[in-house]
mmCIF file of C-alpha atoms in Angstrom:
data_model
loop_
_atom_site.group_PDB
_atom_site.id
_atom_site.type_symbol
_atom_site.label_atom_id
_atom_site.label_comp_id
_atom_site.label_asym_id
_atom_site.label_seq_id
_atom_site.Cartn_x
_atom_site.Cartn_y
_atom_site.Cartn_z
ATOM 1 C CA MET A 5 28.249 4.130 -34.521
ATOM 2 C CA ASP A 6 31.452 4.550 -32.605
ATOM 3 C CA GLU A 7 33.263 7.085 -30.477
ATOM 4 C CA THR A 8 33.611 9.429 -33.144
ATOM 5 C CA CYS A 9 29.869 9.988 -33.647
ATOM 6 C CA TRP A 10 28.265 12.548 -31.555
ATOM 7 C CA SER A 11 25.655 15.088 -31.438
ATOM 8 C CA PRO A 12 27.217 18.410 -32.040
ATOM 9 C CA PHE A 13 27.125 21.275 -29.484
ATOM 10 C CA ASN A 14 25.201 24.603 -30.683
ATOM 11 C CA ILE A 15 23.201 22.665 -33.476
ATOM 12 C CA SER A 16 20.301 24.552 -34.929
ATOM 13 C CA VAL A 17 17.392 21.865 -35.359
ATOM 14 C CA PRO A 18 13.918 22.690 -35.482
ATOM 15 C CA TYR A 19 11.838 22.003 -32.657
ATOM 16 C CA ILE A 20 14.668 22.375 -30.188
ATOM 17 C CA THR A 21 13.716 23.547 -26.856
ATOM 18 C CA ASP A 22 15.904 24.587 -24.007
ATOM 19 C CA PHE A 23 15.147 21.404 -22.322
ATOM 20 C CA HIS A 24 16.159 19.215 -25.295
ATOM 21 C CA LYS A 25 19.385 21.250 -25.753
ATOM 22 C CA ALA A 26 20.306 21.035 -21.975
ATOM 23 C CA TYR A 27 19.225 17.264 -22.043
ATOM 24 C CA LEU A 28 21.621 16.489 -25.187
ATOM 25 C CA ASP A 29 24.419 18.692 -23.997
ATOM 26 C CA SER A 30 24.546 17.133 -20.524
ATOM 27 C CA LYS A 31 24.208 13.456 -21.726
ATOM 28 C CA THR A 32 26.960 14.085 -24.215
ATOM 29 C CA LEU A 33 29.369 15.510 -21.877
ATOM 30 C CA ALA A 34 28.910 12.862 -19.370
ATOM 31 C CA GLU A 35 28.989 10.108 -21.711
ATOM 32 C CA LYS A 36 32.354 11.561 -23.110
ATOM 33 C CA GLU A 37 33.930 12.219 -19.727
ATOM 34 C CA THR A 38 32.802 8.522 -18.692
ATOM 35 C CA LEU A 39 34.285 7.034 -21.715
ATOM 36 C CA ARG A 40 37.392 9.159 -21.474
ATOM 37 C CA LEU A 41 37.994 7.810 -17.859
ATOM 38 C CA GLY A 42 37.559 4.208 -19.020
ATOM 39 C CA ASN A 43 39.967 4.590 -21.766
ATOM 40 C CA LYS A 44 42.843 5.758 -19.515
ATOM 41 C CA ASN A 45 45.612 3.156 -19.653
ATOM 42 C CA GLU A 46 45.858 2.614 -16.132
ATOM 43 C CA SER A 47 41.958 2.385 -15.560
ATOM 44 C CA GLN A 48 40.560 -0.820 -14.359
ATOM 45 C CA LEU A 49 36.988 0.023 -15.677
ATOM 46 C CA GLU A 50 35.556 -1.669 -18.566
ATOM 47 C CA VAL A 51 33.133 1.327 -19.619
ATOM 48 C CA VAL A 52 30.122 0.608 -21.937
ATOM 49 C CA SER A 53 27.938 3.031 -23.266
ATOM 50 C CA LEU A 54 24.708 1.719 -24.398
ATOM 51 C CA VAL A 55 22.975 4.468 -26.430
ATOM 52 C CA CYS A 56 19.253 3.300 -26.782
ATOM 53 C CA GLY A 57 16.634 4.627 -29.492
ATOM 54 C CA LEU A 58 13.162 5.695 -28.339
ATOM 55 C CA ILE A 59 12.154 2.843 -26.131
ATOM 56 C CA GLY A 60 8.657 1.153 -26.451
ATOM 57 C CA GLY A 61 6.856 -1.770 -24.867
ATOM 58 C CA ASP A 62 5.228 -2.783 -21.679
ATOM 59 C CA ALA A 63 5.929 -0.751 -18.442
ATOM 60 C CA LEU A 64 5.498 -1.929 -14.968
ATOM 61 C CA LEU A 65 5.591 1.824 -13.714
ATOM 62 C CA PRO A 66 2.380 3.463 -12.235
ATOM 63 C CA PHE A 67 2.809 6.081 -14.669
ATOM 64 C CA THR A 68 3.505 6.587 -18.482
ATOM 65 C CA PRO A 69 7.332 6.862 -19.199
ATOM 66 C CA ALA A 70 8.396 10.002 -21.329
ATOM 67 C CA THR A 71 9.528 7.626 -24.330
ATOM 68 C CA LEU A 72 5.976 5.832 -24.416
ATOM 69 C CA ALA A 73 4.302 9.331 -24.129
ATOM 70 C CA VAL A 74 6.198 10.512 -27.152
ATOM 71 C CA PHE A 75 5.510 7.257 -29.073
ATOM 72 C CA VAL A 76 1.866 7.899 -28.809
ATOM 73 C CA SER A 77 2.034 11.708 -28.935
ATOM 74 C CA GLN A 78 0.247 11.555 -32.278
ATOM 75 C CA LEU A 79 -2.964 9.938 -30.554
ATOM 76 C CA THR A 80 -2.952 12.058 -27.212
ATOM 77 C CA ASN A 81 -2.277 15.359 -29.098
ATOM 78 C CA ASN A 82 0.286 16.055 -26.176
ATOM 79 C CA GLU A 83 2.318 18.959 -27.961
ATOM 80 C CA ILE A 84 5.244 18.769 -25.617
ATOM 81 C CA HIS A 85 5.921 15.115 -26.337
ATOM 82 C CA TYR A 86 5.002 15.661 -30.112
ATOM 83 C CA ASN A 87 7.624 18.279 -30.338
ATOM 84 C CA SER A 88 10.141 15.553 -29.161
ATOM 85 C CA LEU A 89 9.181 13.310 -31.649
ATOM 86 C CA LYS A 90 9.467 16.069 -34.253
ATOM 87 C CA TYR A 91 12.791 17.117 -32.738
ATOM 88 C CA LEU A 92 14.222 13.489 -32.939
ATOM 89 C CA GLU A 93 13.296 13.158 -36.464
ATOM 90 C CA ALA A 94 14.753 16.605 -37.426
ATOM 91 C CA LEU A 95 18.049 15.803 -35.703
ATOM 92 C CA LEU A 96 18.550 12.257 -36.883
ATOM 93 C CA GLY A 97 16.578 12.138 -40.110
ATOM 94 C CA LYS A 98 14.586 9.143 -38.688
ATOM 95 C CA VAL A 99 13.670 8.039 -35.258
ATOM 96 C CA PRO A 100 15.535 4.960 -33.725
ATOM 97 C CA ILE A 101 13.278 2.776 -31.949
ATOM 98 C CA VAL A 102 13.754 -0.274 -29.588
ATOM 99 C CA HIS A 103 11.624 -2.527 -27.663
ATOM 100 C CA ILE A 104 12.303 -2.441 -23.921
ATOM 101 C CA ASP A 105 12.762 -6.232 -23.979
ATOM 102 C CA ASP A 106 15.678 -5.685 -26.451
ATOM 103 C CA VAL A 107 17.156 -3.009 -24.339
ATOM 104 C CA CYS A 108 17.135 -5.385 -21.453
ATOM 105 C CA GLU A 109 18.780 -8.182 -23.447
ATOM 106 C CA ALA A 110 21.456 -5.531 -24.602
ATOM 107 C CA HIS A 111 22.201 -4.516 -20.968
ATOM 108 C CA ILE A 112 22.609 -8.373 -19.917
ATOM 109 C CA PHE A 113 24.952 -8.933 -22.866
ATOM 110 C CA CYS A 114 27.085 -6.063 -22.099
ATOM 111 C CA MET A 115 27.273 -7.018 -18.408
ATOM 112 C CA GLU A 116 28.012 -10.645 -19.142
ATOM 113 C CA SER A 117 30.719 -9.965 -21.881
ATOM 114 C CA PRO A 118 34.299 -9.911 -20.716
ATOM 115 C CA SER A 119 36.403 -7.003 -21.759
ATOM 116 C CA LEU A 120 33.727 -5.152 -23.537
ATOM 117 C CA ARG A 121 34.202 -1.373 -23.910
ATOM 118 C CA GLY A 122 33.099 1.400 -26.026
ATOM 119 C CA ARG A 123 29.789 2.870 -27.305
ATOM 120 C CA PHE A 124 27.184 0.609 -28.686
ATOM 121 C CA LEU A 125 23.644 1.786 -30.484
ATOM 122 C CA CYS A 126 20.734 -0.178 -29.251
ATOM 123 C CA ALA A 127 17.977 0.217 -32.039
ATOM 124 C CA THR A 128 15.969 -2.199 -33.876
ATOM 125 C CA SER A 129 14.370 0.078 -36.601
ATOM 126 C CA TYR A 130 14.360 3.787 -37.776
ATOM 127 C CA VAL A 131 10.986 5.165 -38.587
ATOM 128 C CA SER A 132 9.508 8.573 -39.781
ATOM 129 C CA ARG A 133 6.662 10.227 -37.689
ATOM 130 C CA ALA A 134 4.428 9.299 -40.811
ATOM 131 C CA GLY A 135 5.457 5.634 -40.289
ATOM 132 C CA ILE A 136 4.490 5.936 -36.549
ATOM 133 C CA ALA A 137 1.140 7.690 -37.561
ATOM 134 C CA SER A 138 0.500 4.907 -40.245
ATOM 135 C CA TYR A 139 1.125 2.166 -37.644
ATOM 136 C CA HIS A 140 -1.222 3.977 -35.196
ATOM 137 C CA GLN A 141 -3.897 3.970 -37.921
ATOM 138 C CA GLN A 142 -3.558 0.359 -38.952
ATOM 139 C CA ASN A 143 -3.494 -1.034 -35.555
ATOM 140 C CA TYR A 144 -5.887 1.349 -33.568
ATOM 141 C CA PRO A 145 -8.440 2.661 -36.083
ATOM 142 C CA GLN A 146 -10.736 3.653 -32.919
ATOM 143 C CA PHE A 147 -8.255 6.379 -32.375
ATOM 144 C CA HIS A 148 -7.651 9.858 -34.087
ATOM 145 C CA VAL A 149 -4.092 10.372 -35.326
ATOM 146 C CA LYS A 150 -2.966 13.917 -35.422
ATOM 147 C CA GLU A 151 -2.790 15.083 -38.843
ATOM 148 C CA GLU A 152 0.333 17.463 -40.108
#
């Protein structure tokens, strides 16, 4: 992935909601503008955009982060979060995933690397909804996994 890879505006993807559309468009516009400002010749900014997949792993929060809720949506039968999972798979073909520890390491790497600029994808694997369901079934057989 580089500066030429962007989610197109006005894309028609199954499971897209007004929320997904607004979220995707606003993040894309903000990232493009930030990178544009960082790429100006007189800019002293070293702008790095770390594009993360769906983040999983331990959380120290008093609530379940949205990304974790999407990961377990097949177990919780939360239709809103499950639609987000279906949307990601429809948009990208497979769902990019990454552990929170890897995201932290990537942020540290970017901050400690001199003269680093541009966009970087932070994902350790690409999985399907069926793959996530299979993982849940194998590792947590006591829970019912939503059937398609």
